mmCIF file of C-alpha atoms in Angstrom:
data_model
loop_
_atom_site.group_PDB
_atom_site.id
_atom_site.type_symbol
_atom_site.label_atom_id
_atom_site.label_comp_id
_atom_site.label_asym_id
_atom_site.label_seq_id
_atom_site.Cartn_x
_atom_site.Cartn_y
_atom_site.Cartn_z
ATOM 1 C CA UNK A 1 5.022 -55.970 74.304
ATOM 2 C CA UNK A 2 3.955 -53.423 71.627
ATOM 3 C CA UNK A 3 6.334 -50.482 73.297
ATOM 4 C CA UNK A 4 9.158 -54.226 72.775
ATOM 5 C CA UNK A 5 9.079 -54.902 69.291
ATOM 6 C CA UNK A 6 8.116 -50.770 68.647
ATOM 7 C CA UNK A 7 11.771 -49.813 70.351
ATOM 8 C CA UNK A 8 12.938 -53.748 68.155
ATOM 9 C CA UNK A 9 12.077 -51.788 64.526
ATOM 10 C CA UNK A 10 13.567 -48.243 65.367
ATOM 11 C CA UNK A 11 16.587 -50.253 65.606
ATOM 12 C CA UNK A 12 16.345 -52.735 62.716
ATOM 13 C CA UNK A 13 15.785 -49.938 60.853
ATOM 14 C CA UNK A 14 18.616 -46.883 62.336
ATOM 15 C CA UNK A 15 21.397 -50.592 61.704
ATOM 16 C CA UNK A 16 19.952 -50.621 57.594
ATOM 17 C CA UNK A 17 20.052 -47.017 57.178
ATOM 18 C CA UNK A 18 23.664 -47.163 58.931
ATOM 19 C CA UNK A 19 24.031 -50.483 56.553
ATOM 20 C CA UNK A 20 23.525 -48.276 53.170
ATOM 21 C CA UNK A 21 27.083 -46.838 52.184
ATOM 22 C CA UNK A 22 27.550 -43.569 51.559
ATOM 23 C CA UNK A 23 26.894 -41.945 47.998
ATOM 24 C CA UNK A 24 29.020 -39.082 46.676
ATOM 25 C CA UNK A 25 29.117 -37.420 43.100
ATOM 26 C CA UNK A 26 32.417 -35.984 42.064
ATOM 27 C CA UNK A 27 33.297 -33.366 39.505
ATOM 28 C CA UNK A 28 37.080 -33.303 39.222
ATOM 29 C CA UNK A 29 40.194 -31.449 38.244
ATOM 30 C CA UNK A 30 40.371 -31.325 34.116
ATOM 31 C CA UNK A 31 41.950 -34.228 33.034
ATOM 32 C CA UNK A 32 44.281 -31.885 30.715
ATOM 33 C CA UNK A 33 45.228 -30.024 33.751
ATOM 34 C CA UNK A 34 48.220 -32.520 34.195
ATOM 35 C CA UNK A 35 50.029 -35.123 37.139
ATOM 36 C CA UNK A 36 48.188 -34.140 40.124
ATOM 37 C CA UNK A 37 44.958 -35.268 38.509
ATOM 38 C CA UNK A 38 45.999 -38.029 37.084
ATOM 39 C CA UNK A 39 49.072 -39.746 39.464
ATOM 40 C CA UNK A 40 46.732 -38.304 43.020
ATOM 41 C CA UNK A 41 43.171 -36.715 41.907
ATOM 42 C CA UNK A 42 41.413 -38.838 40.473
ATOM 43 C CA UNK A 43 43.268 -42.978 42.689
ATOM 44 C CA UNK A 44 41.899 -40.974 45.310
ATOM 45 C CA UNK A 45 38.611 -40.985 44.884
ATOM 46 C CA UNK A 46 38.529 -44.051 42.721
ATOM 47 C CA UNK A 47 40.478 -45.800 46.141
ATOM 48 C CA UNK A 48 38.157 -43.826 47.991
ATOM 49 C CA UNK A 49 36.698 -46.243 50.446
ATOM 50 C CA UNK A 50 40.436 -47.595 51.668
ATOM 51 C CA UNK A 51 41.538 -44.114 52.030
ATOM 52 C CA UNK A 52 39.023 -42.401 53.961
ATOM 53 C CA UNK A 53 38.020 -46.094 55.501
ATOM 54 C CA UNK A 54 34.035 -45.213 54.861
ATOM 55 C CA UNK A 55 31.869 -47.206 52.831
ATOM 56 C CA UNK A 56 31.483 -45.406 50.164
ATOM 57 C CA UNK A 57 30.500 -45.326 46.194
ATOM 58 C CA UNK A 58 32.196 -42.838 44.409
ATOM 59 C CA UNK A 59 31.182 -41.690 41.459
ATOM 60 C CA UNK A 60 34.940 -39.346 39.989
ATOM 61 C CA UNK A 61 34.068 -37.090 36.219
ATOM 62 C CA UNK A 62 36.933 -35.423 35.009
ATOM 63 C CA UNK A 63 34.985 -31.224 34.617
ATOM 64 C CA UNK A 64 36.150 -31.928 30.897
ATOM 65 C CA UNK A 65 35.208 -35.375 29.965
ATOM 66 C CA UNK A 66 31.277 -34.076 32.458
ATOM 67 C CA UNK A 67 31.439 -31.127 29.157
ATOM 68 C CA UNK A 68 31.445 -28.299 32.203
ATOM 69 C CA UNK A 69 33.609 -25.163 31.883
ATOM 70 C CA UNK A 70 35.369 -25.152 34.712
ATOM 71 C CA UNK A 71 34.602 -21.773 35.815
ATOM 72 C CA UNK A 72 31.616 -22.587 36.452
ATOM 73 C CA UNK A 73 32.588 -24.881 39.609
ATOM 74 C CA UNK A 74 31.285 -23.347 42.372
ATOM 75 C CA UNK A 75 27.416 -23.168 40.219
ATOM 76 C CA UNK A 76 27.269 -26.929 39.907
ATOM 77 C CA UNK A 77 28.522 -27.544 43.529
ATOM 78 C CA UNK A 78 25.417 -24.922 44.302
ATOM 79 C CA UNK A 79 22.807 -27.149 42.642
ATOM 80 C CA UNK A 80 23.612 -30.430 44.115
ATOM 81 C CA UNK A 81 23.947 -31.738 40.725
ATOM 82 C CA UNK A 82 28.085 -33.148 42.197
ATOM 83 C CA UNK A 83 28.740 -34.062 46.189
ATOM 84 C CA UNK A 84 31.812 -32.662 45.429
ATOM 85 C CA UNK A 85 33.395 -30.641 43.217
ATOM 86 C CA UNK A 86 37.258 -30.124 42.556
ATOM 87 C CA UNK A 87 37.545 -26.326 42.192
ATOM 88 C CA UNK A 88 39.623 -24.106 40.279
ATOM 89 C CA UNK A 89 40.495 -21.137 42.334
ATOM 90 C CA UNK A 90 41.188 -18.481 39.428
ATOM 91 C CA UNK A 91 38.468 -20.068 37.339
ATOM 92 C CA UNK A 92 35.701 -19.668 40.106
ATOM 93 C CA UNK A 93 36.585 -16.531 41.883
ATOM 94 C CA UNK A 94 34.888 -14.405 38.922
ATOM 95 C CA UNK A 95 32.186 -16.132 40.863
ATOM 96 C CA UNK A 96 33.362 -16.231 44.063
ATOM 97 C CA UNK A 97 35.465 -12.911 44.801
ATOM 98 C CA UNK A 98 37.497 -14.081 48.117
ATOM 99 C CA UNK A 99 39.036 -17.201 46.139
ATOM 100 C CA UNK A 100 41.404 -14.463 44.947
ATOM 101 C CA UNK A 101 42.492 -13.438 48.829
ATOM 102 C CA UNK A 102 44.355 -16.474 48.942
ATOM 103 C CA UNK A 103 46.137 -16.555 45.710
ATOM 104 C CA UNK A 104 47.455 -11.941 45.296
ATOM 105 C CA UNK A 105 50.027 -11.772 41.827
ATOM 106 C CA UNK A 106 53.455 -11.573 44.201
ATOM 107 C CA UNK A 107 51.729 -12.663 47.616
ATOM 108 C CA UNK A 108 53.030 -16.487 46.663
ATOM 109 C CA UNK A 109 56.200 -16.709 45.276
ATOM 110 C CA UNK A 110 57.307 -19.765 46.633
ATOM 111 C CA UNK A 111 55.103 -22.476 48.782
ATOM 112 C CA UNK A 112 56.441 -22.145 52.011
ATOM 113 C CA UNK A 113 54.707 -19.061 52.105
ATOM 114 C CA UNK A 114 52.056 -20.177 49.859
ATOM 115 C CA UNK A 115 51.265 -22.576 52.328
ATOM 116 C CA UNK A 116 51.186 -19.882 55.145
ATOM 117 C CA UNK A 117 48.931 -17.097 53.189
ATOM 118 C CA UNK A 118 46.167 -19.648 52.268
ATOM 119 C CA UNK A 119 45.854 -21.388 55.427
ATOM 120 C CA UNK A 120 45.735 -17.784 56.838
ATOM 121 C CA UNK A 121 42.938 -16.408 55.033
ATOM 122 C CA UNK A 122 40.499 -19.973 54.355
ATOM 123 C CA UNK A 123 38.357 -19.492 56.957
ATOM 124 C CA UNK A 124 37.928 -16.155 54.912
ATOM 125 C CA UNK A 125 36.875 -17.916 51.725
ATOM 126 C CA UNK A 126 34.654 -20.113 53.299
ATOM 127 C CA UNK A 127 32.153 -17.991 55.793
ATOM 128 C CA UNK A 128 31.364 -16.807 51.580
ATOM 129 C CA UNK A 129 31.046 -19.462 49.797
ATOM 130 C CA UNK A 130 29.096 -21.876 52.986
ATOM 131 C CA UNK A 131 26.825 -18.391 53.141
ATOM 132 C CA UNK A 132 26.532 -17.629 49.104
ATOM 133 C CA UNK A 133 27.218 -21.266 47.359
ATOM 134 C CA UNK A 134 26.079 -23.693 50.820
ATOM 135 C CA UNK A 135 28.678 -25.570 50.771
ATOM 136 C CA UNK A 136 31.924 -26.461 53.051
ATOM 137 C CA UNK A 137 36.166 -25.800 51.753
ATOM 138 C CA UNK A 138 37.783 -28.732 52.686
ATOM 139 C CA UNK A 139 41.188 -27.862 51.825
ATOM 140 C CA UNK A 140 43.205 -26.070 49.168
ATOM 141 C CA UNK A 141 46.345 -27.131 47.275
ATOM 142 C CA UNK A 142 48.907 -25.697 44.830
ATOM 143 C CA UNK A 143 48.834 -26.179 40.984
ATOM 144 C CA UNK A 144 52.960 -24.956 40.952
ATOM 145 C CA UNK A 145 54.325 -21.660 39.492
ATOM 146 C CA UNK A 146 52.355 -19.683 37.386
ATOM 147 C CA UNK A 147 55.084 -18.448 34.466
ATOM 148 C CA UNK A 148 53.497 -16.967 31.121
ATOM 149 C CA UNK A 149 54.563 -18.804 27.360
ATOM 150 C CA UNK A 150 54.402 -17.181 23.983
ATOM 151 C CA UNK A 151 54.066 -17.971 21.165
ATOM 152 C CA UNK A 152 56.111 -15.322 19.046
ATOM 153 C CA UNK A 153 59.158 -14.603 21.083
ATOM 154 C CA UNK A 154 59.519 -11.934 23.844
ATOM 155 C CA UNK A 155 62.282 -10.525 26.172
ATOM 156 C CA UNK A 156 60.727 -9.579 29.199
ATOM 157 C CA UNK A 157 57.423 -8.071 30.524
ATOM 158 C CA UNK A 158 57.934 -4.776 28.616
ATOM 159 C CA UNK A 159 57.743 -6.585 25.247
ATOM 160 C CA UNK A 160 53.568 -8.375 26.048
ATOM 161 C CA UNK A 161 52.708 -4.923 24.736
ATOM 162 C CA UNK A 162 49.912 -5.489 22.966
ATOM 163 C CA UNK A 163 49.379 -8.403 23.560
ATOM 164 C CA UNK A 164 46.653 -10.987 24.314
ATOM 165 C CA UNK A 165 47.745 -12.848 26.567
ATOM 166 C CA UNK A 166 45.335 -16.364 28.346
ATOM 167 C CA UNK A 167 44.898 -15.593 32.044
ATOM 168 C CA UNK A 168 43.090 -17.294 35.384
ATOM 169 C CA UNK A 169 41.470 -14.532 37.569
ATOM 170 C CA UNK A 170 41.454 -10.740 37.743
ATOM 171 C CA UNK A 171 44.615 -9.970 39.755
ATOM 172 C CA UNK A 172 46.249 -12.184 37.061
ATOM 173 C CA UNK A 173 44.702 -9.651 33.958
ATOM 174 C CA UNK A 174 44.809 -6.313 36.470
ATOM 175 C CA UNK A 175 48.915 -7.431 36.169
ATOM 176 C CA UNK A 176 49.660 -7.982 32.880
ATOM 177 C CA UNK A 177 47.150 -4.822 31.690
ATOM 178 C CA UNK A 178 49.863 -2.552 33.988
ATOM 179 C CA UNK A 179 52.536 -3.705 30.569
ATOM 180 C CA UNK A 180 49.332 -3.435 27.876
ATOM 181 C CA UNK A 181 48.484 -6.296 27.077
ATOM 182 C CA UNK A 182 44.980 -7.382 27.318
ATOM 183 C CA UNK A 183 43.911 -10.199 30.054
ATOM 184 C CA UNK A 184 41.840 -12.900 28.082
ATOM 185 C CA UNK A 185 40.024 -15.599 30.315
ATOM 186 C CA UNK A 186 40.041 -19.730 28.535
ATOM 187 C CA UNK A 187 39.358 -22.736 30.383
ATOM 188 C CA UNK A 188 42.146 -24.267 30.343
ATOM 189 C CA UNK A 189 41.125 -27.088 27.316
ATOM 190 C CA UNK A 190 40.973 -24.981 25.001
ATOM 191 C CA UNK A 191 44.666 -22.722 25.850
ATOM 192 C CA UNK A 192 46.335 -24.660 24.018
ATOM 193 C CA UNK A 193 44.660 -24.175 19.547
ATOM 194 C CA UNK A 194 43.973 -21.065 21.075
ATOM 195 C CA UNK A 195 48.117 -20.464 20.714
ATOM 196 C CA UNK A 196 48.319 -22.052 18.398
ATOM 197 C CA UNK A 197 45.369 -20.800 15.668
ATOM 198 C CA UNK A 198 46.585 -16.474 17.239
ATOM 199 C CA UNK A 199 43.302 -16.185 18.978
ATOM 200 C CA UNK A 200 45.755 -15.504 22.209
ATOM 201 C CA UNK A 201 49.661 -14.246 21.841
ATOM 202 C CA UNK A 202 50.676 -15.816 25.805
ATOM 203 C CA UNK A 203 49.140 -17.702 28.494
ATOM 204 C CA UNK A 204 49.372 -18.556 32.497
ATOM 205 C CA UNK A 205 49.727 -21.790 33.744
ATOM 206 C CA UNK A 206 52.724 -23.429 35.654
ATOM 207 C CA UNK A 207 55.437 -25.884 33.455
ATOM 208 C CA UNK A 208 53.454 -29.433 34.128
ATOM 209 C CA UNK A 209 50.397 -28.084 33.598
ATOM 210 C CA UNK A 210 51.655 -26.204 29.895
ATOM 211 C CA UNK A 211 53.810 -29.697 29.481
ATOM 212 C CA UNK A 212 50.882 -31.870 29.945
ATOM 213 C CA UNK A 213 48.577 -29.600 27.407
ATOM 214 C CA UNK A 214 51.255 -29.689 24.279
ATOM 215 C CA UNK A 215 51.603 -26.260 25.230
ATOM 216 C CA UNK A 216 55.281 -26.416 23.855
ATOM 217 C CA UNK A 217 54.653 -27.365 20.485
ATOM 218 C CA UNK A 218 52.478 -23.991 20.070
ATOM 219 C CA UNK A 219 54.663 -21.257 21.752
ATOM 220 C CA UNK A 220 58.281 -20.133 21.849
ATOM 221 C CA UNK A 221 59.763 -18.437 25.099
ATOM 222 C CA UNK A 222 58.729 -19.158 28.920
ATOM 223 C CA UNK A 223 59.202 -16.393 30.635
ATOM 224 C CA UNK A 224 60.075 -18.199 34.370
ATOM 225 C CA UNK A 225 58.821 -14.702 36.760
ATOM 226 C CA UNK A 226 56.349 -17.025 38.865
ATOM 227 C CA UNK A 227 52.803 -14.345 39.048
ATOM 228 C CA UNK A 228 50.749 -16.735 41.176
ATOM 229 C CA UNK A 229 50.712 -20.467 42.644
ATOM 230 C CA UNK A 230 47.426 -20.944 41.098
ATOM 231 C CA UNK A 231 45.533 -22.161 44.607
ATOM 232 C CA UNK A 232 42.250 -25.292 43.906
ATOM 233 C CA UNK A 233 40.999 -26.744 45.806
ATOM 234 C CA UNK A 234 37.743 -29.006 47.548
ATOM 235 C CA UNK A 235 34.640 -28.300 48.230
ATOM 236 C CA UNK A 236 31.262 -29.236 49.825
ATOM 237 C CA UNK A 237 27.828 -29.436 49.456
ATOM 238 C CA UNK A 238 26.474 -28.789 52.886
ATOM 239 C CA UNK A 239 23.646 -30.834 52.305
ATOM 240 C CA UNK A 240 25.348 -33.503 51.419
ATOM 241 C CA UNK A 241 28.431 -32.943 54.678
ATOM 242 C CA UNK A 242 25.597 -33.094 57.206
ATOM 243 C CA UNK A 243 23.997 -35.831 55.555
ATOM 244 C CA UNK A 244 27.365 -38.278 57.152
ATOM 245 C CA UNK A 245 27.749 -38.474 60.284
ATOM 246 C CA UNK A 246 29.767 -36.798 62.616
ATOM 247 C CA UNK A 247 32.208 -39.967 61.974
ATOM 248 C CA UNK A 248 31.973 -39.307 58.536
ATOM 249 C CA UNK A 249 32.403 -35.656 58.152
ATOM 250 C CA UNK A 250 35.932 -36.695 60.264
ATOM 251 C CA UNK A 251 37.058 -39.498 58.027
ATOM 252 C CA UNK A 252 36.300 -38.206 55.142
ATOM 253 C CA UNK A 253 38.492 -33.906 56.824
ATOM 254 C CA UNK A 254 41.192 -36.565 57.487
ATOM 255 C CA UNK A 255 41.324 -38.408 54.087
ATOM 256 C CA UNK A 256 40.965 -34.629 52.173
ATOM 257 C CA UNK A 257 43.822 -33.286 54.854
ATOM 258 C CA UNK A 258 46.251 -36.431 53.986
ATOM 259 C CA UNK A 259 45.649 -35.600 49.903
ATOM 260 C CA UNK A 260 46.033 -31.896 50.370
ATOM 261 C CA UNK A 261 49.130 -32.324 52.179
ATOM 262 C CA UNK A 262 50.787 -34.977 49.401
ATOM 263 C CA UNK A 263 49.722 -33.087 46.851
ATOM 264 C CA UNK A 264 51.654 -29.757 47.700
ATOM 265 C CA UNK A 265 54.456 -31.830 47.688
ATOM 266 C CA UNK A 266 53.695 -33.213 44.220
ATOM 267 C CA UNK A 267 52.901 -30.157 43.653
ATOM 268 C CA UNK A 268 56.600 -28.403 44.490
ATOM 269 C CA UNK A 269 58.474 -31.691 42.393
ATOM 270 C CA UNK A 270 56.675 -30.649 39.824
ATOM 271 C CA UNK A 271 57.590 -27.947 39.704
ATOM 272 C CA UNK A 272 61.393 -28.354 40.287
ATOM 273 C CA UNK A 273 60.971 -31.558 37.643
ATOM 274 C CA UNK A 274 58.999 -29.755 34.775
ATOM 275 C CA UNK A 275 61.983 -26.464 34.811
ATOM 276 C CA UNK A 276 64.319 -28.813 34.927
ATOM 277 C CA UNK A 277 63.342 -29.236 30.723
ATOM 278 C CA UNK A 278 62.128 -26.030 30.807
ATOM 279 C CA UNK A 279 65.782 -25.297 31.122
ATOM 280 C CA UNK A 280 67.173 -28.176 30.051
ATOM 281 C CA UNK A 281 68.720 -29.588 33.898
ATOM 282 C CA UNK A 282 67.802 -32.833 34.823
ATOM 283 C CA UNK A 283 67.190 -35.674 35.301
ATOM 284 C CA UNK A 284 63.613 -35.657 35.142
ATOM 285 C CA UNK A 285 62.520 -37.720 37.833
ATOM 286 C CA UNK A 286 59.260 -37.576 37.504
ATOM 287 C CA UNK A 287 58.505 -36.766 34.511
ATOM 288 C CA UNK A 288 60.420 -39.891 32.691
ATOM 289 C CA UNK A 289 59.295 -42.128 35.519
ATOM 290 C CA UNK A 290 55.188 -41.261 34.796
ATOM 291 C CA UNK A 291 54.890 -41.419 31.249
ATOM 292 C CA UNK A 292 57.618 -44.748 31.510
ATOM 293 C CA UNK A 293 54.941 -45.473 33.292
ATOM 294 C CA UNK A 294 52.079 -44.988 30.786
ATOM 295 C CA UNK A 295 53.819 -44.910 27.652
ATOM 296 C CA UNK A 296 55.703 -48.251 27.990
ATOM 297 C CA UNK A 297 56.857 -49.000 24.788
ATOM 298 C CA UNK A 298 56.321 -45.549 23.312
ATOM 299 C CA UNK A 299 59.409 -44.776 20.870
ATOM 300 C CA UNK A 300 61.626 -42.768 23.174
ATOM 301 C CA UNK A 301 61.642 -39.947 20.831
ATOM 302 C CA UNK A 302 58.413 -39.327 21.105
ATOM 303 C CA UNK A 303 58.454 -39.093 25.346
ATOM 304 C CA UNK A 304 61.833 -36.009 24.328
ATOM 305 C CA UNK A 305 59.053 -34.351 23.029
ATOM 306 C CA UNK A 306 57.152 -33.397 26.014
ATOM 307 C CA UNK A 307 57.223 -30.630 27.840
ATOM 308 C CA UNK A 308 60.098 -28.290 25.939
ATOM 309 C CA UNK A 309 59.468 -24.691 26.220
ATOM 310 C CA UNK A 310 61.444 -23.201 22.942
ATOM 311 C CA UNK A 311 63.020 -20.748 24.487
ATOM 312 C CA UNK A 312 63.746 -19.713 28.905
ATOM 313 C CA UNK A 313 63.612 -16.272 28.691
ATOM 314 C CA UNK A 314 66.670 -15.805 31.981
ATOM 315 C CA UNK A 315 70.332 -14.896 32.082
ATOM 316 C CA UNK A 316 72.449 -18.082 32.368
ATOM 317 C CA UNK A 317 69.632 -20.122 30.728
ATOM 318 C CA UNK A 318 70.135 -19.612 27.577
ATOM 319 C CA UNK A 319 70.912 -22.915 25.843
ATOM 320 C CA UNK A 320 67.175 -24.321 26.847
ATOM 321 C CA UNK A 321 66.188 -25.821 23.810
ATOM 322 C CA UNK A 322 69.438 -27.914 24.267
ATOM 323 C CA UNK A 323 66.754 -29.735 26.735
ATOM 324 C CA UNK A 324 65.301 -31.960 23.830
ATOM 325 C CA UNK A 325 68.085 -33.114 22.350
ATOM 326 C CA UNK A 326 69.797 -33.894 26.034
ATOM 327 C CA UNK A 327 66.894 -35.992 27.125
ATOM 328 C CA UNK A 328 67.720 -38.180 23.245
ATOM 329 C CA UNK A 329 70.904 -38.584 23.885
ATOM 330 C CA UNK A 330 70.215 -39.319 27.526
#
């Protein structure tokens, strides 16, 4: 009889434990980084229970809102302060150099090659991250082709000589250094003001992120050479991962796989749309749709100033300054 009671008690305790929802703290991409964070990542984690099928509560906090430097992502995940971190690959590569292998300058000139290269090298990075940061990679995705925005007008890479260029990682710093420029690492949220105040002369990022952060308002030139894809991704602390049962792990990985696949496609859509703006072409489907939803009632002229770079240096694209006027007339 005592054995029966003991067995029943154990079953009840196990059922009670299973009934408790999973609790996850997630450190996200900066709000200022653009639409991938705003339209894909944050909604995914805010609706995590529905999208994953896991009974879970999630506290999602963008890294800039948390006041944490974006280059500290891997250190944060190692401490266990957050269960999942949406890391910025170029920035955290200073702590984990294998991240550089996902996206060396010139390695990923387009999305198709980028996807093939990152999938091939991801196991190497994951092994290093597990060993050094007690974390597991869940997937990676591109912010988009990285181009050069400059406050002074430039006509090509040779004109970078003597300029200070904000870079994301050592690979980009070495690249601009070949042209006599000085690569300066800066958190994304500090770049717009640094450009305005002359702390840096140029900066590298994707056109969609630049448009979201207001870089075109303080720059005159965009050099449309896709240096990198800026590969970011998701890592989970191994203690948090091992606390999940097998079914929960499968559901979490499946949900992240779906999110990552969605972001790959969305990133390419955003890049095309943002470059349409910066080259004075159209239609600007994604930007108009999103900002129409978010800024209902705001005058069209205010929308028209979002995301047009002063000038795009490229053969046949010297009419880029007409972007703003075309949008206003459209």
